[in-house]
Amino acid sequence: MRDPHGVSVTLNANPKPDPRADFAAGAGVVSRSRKERIMHMAEIATRPLHRLGGGAAAVVRGAVSVVASLVRSWRNRRVVGDLLEFDDRMLADIGLMRGDVTAALSSPTGTDPSTRLRIFAVERRAGLRAQAIEREAQRAARLTGEAVE
């Protein structure tokens, strides 16, 4: 059989019904525009970050970084708070004083108190090292009879 334009057309005597045709015709429960919106949101939600575009991916990475930093700070704050249960001798063994711990915990909530504790401990060790070097120089000067500046 040929159509009016001369193209050969074959007719299928028993066509298979397309299940999508009913939905496309409006027989579905969800309206077509709502279905399209849902499919679009699902596609965006499952799309890898590199396909979201530079701006959106950067925003997501930045938000994840901020949340991770806050969680790490919160955990470290709890651990530093546990140091207050140590006695002064135990704190001295790790190079800290009780005042260092309370000063670190008095830092703003979003900051990591363990960083301040590390600075306190390093400064204290450097000061003790400098004092030891100075005492050794004075002792050597007394033994040799030289003047110490």
mmCIF file of C-alpha atoms in Angstrom:
data_model
loop_
_atom_site.group_PDB
_atom_site.id
_atom_site.type_symbol
_atom_site.label_atom_id
_atom_site.label_comp_id
_atom_site.label_asym_id
_atom_site.label_seq_id
_atom_site.Cartn_x
_atom_site.Cartn_y
_atom_site.Cartn_z
ATOM 1 C CA MET A 1 0.000 0.000 0.000
ATOM 2 C CA ARG A 2 1.219 3.521 -0.753
ATOM 3 C CA ASP A 3 0.362 6.805 0.931
ATOM 4 C CA PRO A 4 -0.593 9.882 -1.129
ATOM 5 C CA HIS A 5 3.085 10.925 -1.336
ATOM 6 C CA GLY A 6 4.159 7.637 -2.899
ATOM 7 C CA VAL A 7 5.881 6.170 0.171
ATOM 8 C CA SER A 8 5.334 2.487 0.792
ATOM 9 C CA VAL A 9 3.438 1.859 4.034
ATOM 10 C CA THR A 10 2.850 -1.512 5.678
ATOM 11 C CA LEU A 11 -0.019 -1.923 8.036
ATOM 12 C CA ASN A 12 0.213 -4.224 11.010
ATOM 13 C CA ALA A 13 -3.031 -6.082 11.398
ATOM 14 C CA ASN A 14 -2.540 -6.715 15.128
ATOM 15 C CA PRO A 15 -0.550 -3.764 16.594
ATOM 16 C CA LYS A 16 0.853 -4.133 20.087
ATOM 17 C CA PRO A 17 -0.440 -1.442 22.424
ATOM 18 C CA ASP A 18 2.225 0.854 23.835
ATOM 19 C CA PRO A 19 1.838 1.094 27.635
ATOM 20 C CA ARG A 20 3.392 4.565 27.615
ATOM 21 C CA ALA A 21 0.672 5.846 25.280
ATOM 22 C CA ASP A 22 -1.998 5.773 28.002
ATOM 23 C CA PHE A 23 0.233 7.711 30.370
ATOM 24 C CA ALA A 24 1.124 10.237 27.671
ATOM 25 C CA ALA A 25 -2.557 10.673 26.918
ATOM 26 C CA GLY A 26 -3.226 11.690 30.514
ATOM 27 C CA ALA A 27 -4.408 8.363 31.887
ATOM 28 C CA GLY A 28 -1.604 8.359 34.503
ATOM 29 C CA VAL A 29 -2.217 9.333 38.111
ATOM 30 C CA VAL A 30 0.501 12.000 38.091
ATOM 31 C CA SER A 31 0.082 14.906 35.709
ATOM 32 C CA ARG A 32 2.635 15.098 32.945
ATOM 33 C CA SER A 33 4.196 18.346 34.168
ATOM 34 C CA ARG A 34 4.547 17.035 37.709
ATOM 35 C CA LYS A 35 6.057 13.797 36.423
ATOM 36 C CA GLU A 36 8.566 15.792 34.401
ATOM 37 C CA ARG A 37 9.487 17.866 37.461
ATOM 38 C CA ILE A 38 9.974 14.739 39.575
ATOM 39 C CA MET A 39 12.121 13.107 36.899
ATOM 40 C CA HIS A 40 14.209 16.268 36.573
ATOM 41 C CA MET A 41 14.781 16.457 40.346
ATOM 42 C CA ALA A 42 15.711 12.762 40.438
ATOM 43 C CA GLU A 43 18.167 13.260 37.597
ATOM 44 C CA ILE A 44 19.811 16.211 39.358
ATOM 45 C CA ALA A 45 19.972 14.363 42.687
ATOM 46 C CA THR A 46 21.693 11.359 41.124
ATOM 47 C CA ARG A 47 24.004 13.350 38.871
ATOM 48 C CA PRO A 48 27.690 13.274 39.878
ATOM 49 C CA LEU A 49 29.097 16.530 41.268
ATOM 50 C CA HIS A 50 31.317 17.149 38.255
ATOM 51 C CA ARG A 51 28.209 17.234 36.031
ATOM 52 C CA LEU A 52 26.335 19.789 38.148
ATOM 53 C CA GLY A 53 28.510 22.578 36.846
ATOM 54 C CA GLY A 54 31.401 24.437 38.385
ATOM 55 C CA GLY A 55 29.375 26.766 40.583
ATOM 56 C CA ALA A 56 27.012 24.195 42.057
ATOM 57 C CA ALA A 57 29.788 21.672 42.653
ATOM 58 C CA ALA A 58 31.881 24.305 44.410
ATOM 59 C CA VAL A 59 28.958 25.253 46.645
ATOM 60 C CA VAL A 60 28.347 21.625 47.583
ATOM 61 C CA ARG A 61 32.056 21.009 48.258
ATOM 62 C CA GLY A 62 32.246 24.175 50.363
ATOM 63 C CA ALA A 63 29.190 23.220 52.406
ATOM 64 C CA VAL A 64 30.542 19.718 53.019
ATOM 65 C CA SER A 65 33.892 21.184 54.056
ATOM 66 C CA VAL A 66 32.275 23.576 56.545
ATOM 67 C CA VAL A 67 30.138 20.823 58.075
ATOM 68 C CA ALA A 68 33.138 18.479 58.333
ATOM 69 C CA SER A 69 35.179 21.207 60.012
ATOM 70 C CA LEU A 70 32.425 21.898 62.546
ATOM 71 C CA VAL A 71 32.044 18.206 63.353
ATOM 72 C CA ARG A 72 35.827 17.814 63.797
ATOM 73 C CA SER A 73 35.910 20.903 66.036
ATOM 74 C CA TRP A 74 33.013 19.598 68.124
ATOM 75 C CA ARG A 75 34.690 16.188 68.598
ATOM 76 C CA ASN A 76 38.033 17.767 69.522
ATOM 77 C CA ARG A 77 36.279 20.076 71.985
ATOM 78 C CA ARG A 78 34.808 17.029 73.747
ATOM 79 C CA VAL A 79 38.226 15.338 73.912
ATOM 80 C CA VAL A 80 39.902 18.501 75.253
ATOM 81 C CA GLY A 81 37.125 18.763 77.849
ATOM 82 C CA ASP A 82 38.002 15.241 78.967
ATOM 83 C CA LEU A 83 41.529 16.492 79.769
ATOM 84 C CA LEU A 84 40.050 18.448 82.694
ATOM 85 C CA GLU A 85 39.538 15.097 84.436
ATOM 86 C CA PHE A 86 43.331 14.529 84.479
ATOM 87 C CA ASP A 87 45.270 15.599 87.561
ATOM 88 C CA ASP A 88 48.016 18.232 87.298
ATOM 89 C CA ARG A 89 50.817 15.640 87.206
ATOM 90 C CA MET A 90 49.253 13.845 84.243
ATOM 91 C CA LEU A 91 48.763 17.138 82.397
ATOM 92 C CA ALA A 92 52.404 18.088 83.084
ATOM 93 C CA ASP A 93 53.495 14.751 81.592
ATOM 94 C CA ILE A 94 51.985 15.763 78.267
ATOM 95 C CA GLY A 95 53.333 19.311 78.523
ATOM 96 C CA LEU A 96 50.152 21.094 79.584
ATOM 97 C CA MET A 97 48.760 22.894 82.594
ATOM 98 C CA ARG A 98 45.141 23.053 83.727
ATOM 99 C CA GLY A 99 45.049 26.718 82.697
ATOM 100 C CA ASP A 100 46.021 25.746 79.151
ATOM 101 C CA VAL A 101 43.043 23.419 78.896
ATOM 102 C CA THR A 102 40.567 25.978 80.252
ATOM 103 C CA ALA A 103 42.026 28.690 77.979
ATOM 104 C CA ALA A 104 41.675 26.425 74.957
ATOM 105 C CA LEU A 105 38.076 25.612 75.871
ATOM 106 C CA SER A 106 37.275 29.321 76.226
ATOM 107 C CA SER A 107 37.952 29.831 72.507
ATOM 108 C CA PRO A 108 34.901 30.463 70.280
ATOM 109 C CA THR A 109 32.670 27.453 69.660
ATOM 110 C CA GLY A 110 33.499 27.042 65.963
ATOM 111 C CA THR A 111 37.263 26.932 66.529
ATOM 112 C CA ASP A 112 39.272 23.831 67.309
ATOM 113 C CA PRO A 113 40.649 23.980 70.904
ATOM 114 C CA SER A 114 43.182 21.218 70.217
ATOM 115 C CA THR A 115 45.073 23.624 67.949
ATOM 116 C CA ARG A 116 45.483 26.091 70.816
ATOM 117 C CA LEU A 117 46.601 23.294 73.136
ATOM 118 C CA ARG A 118 49.237 22.238 70.621
ATOM 119 C CA ILE A 119 50.526 25.832 70.465
ATOM 120 C CA PHE A 120 50.641 26.076 74.271
ATOM 121 C CA ALA A 121 52.587 22.810 74.556
ATOM 122 C CA VAL A 122 55.083 23.767 71.826
ATOM 123 C CA GLU A 123 55.680 27.198 73.376
ATOM 124 C CA ARG A 124 56.194 25.659 76.810
ATOM 125 C CA ARG A 125 58.692 23.097 75.445
ATOM 126 C CA ALA A 126 60.582 25.817 73.577
ATOM 127 C CA GLY A 127 60.747 27.919 76.749
ATOM 128 C CA LEU A 128 61.977 24.978 78.827
ATOM 129 C CA ARG A 129 64.588 24.169 76.184
ATOM 130 C CA ALA A 130 65.826 27.765 76.187
ATOM 131 C CA GLN A 131 66.045 27.747 79.993
ATOM 132 C CA ALA A 132 67.993 24.463 79.951
ATOM 133 C CA ILE A 133 70.456 25.842 77.389
ATOM 134 C CA GLU A 134 70.941 28.978 79.468
ATOM 135 C CA ARG A 135 71.501 26.972 82.686
ATOM 136 C CA GLU A 136 74.023 24.768 80.872
ATOM 137 C CA ALA A 137 75.879 27.851 79.607
ATOM 138 C CA GLN A 138 75.982 29.318 83.129
ATOM 139 C CA ARG A 139 77.222 26.030 84.596
ATOM 140 C CA ALA A 140 79.960 25.765 81.941
ATOM 141 C CA ALA A 141 80.977 29.379 82.597
ATOM 142 C CA ARG A 142 81.230 28.761 86.354
ATOM 143 C CA LEU A 143 83.452 25.730 85.767
ATOM 144 C CA THR A 144 85.804 27.618 83.425
ATOM 145 C CA GLY A 145 85.691 30.862 85.395
ATOM 146 C CA GLU A 146 84.446 32.919 82.411
ATOM 147 C CA ALA A 147 81.905 35.715 82.723
ATOM 148 C CA VAL A 148 78.376 34.917 81.572
ATOM 149 C CA GLU A 149 76.385 37.565 79.730
#
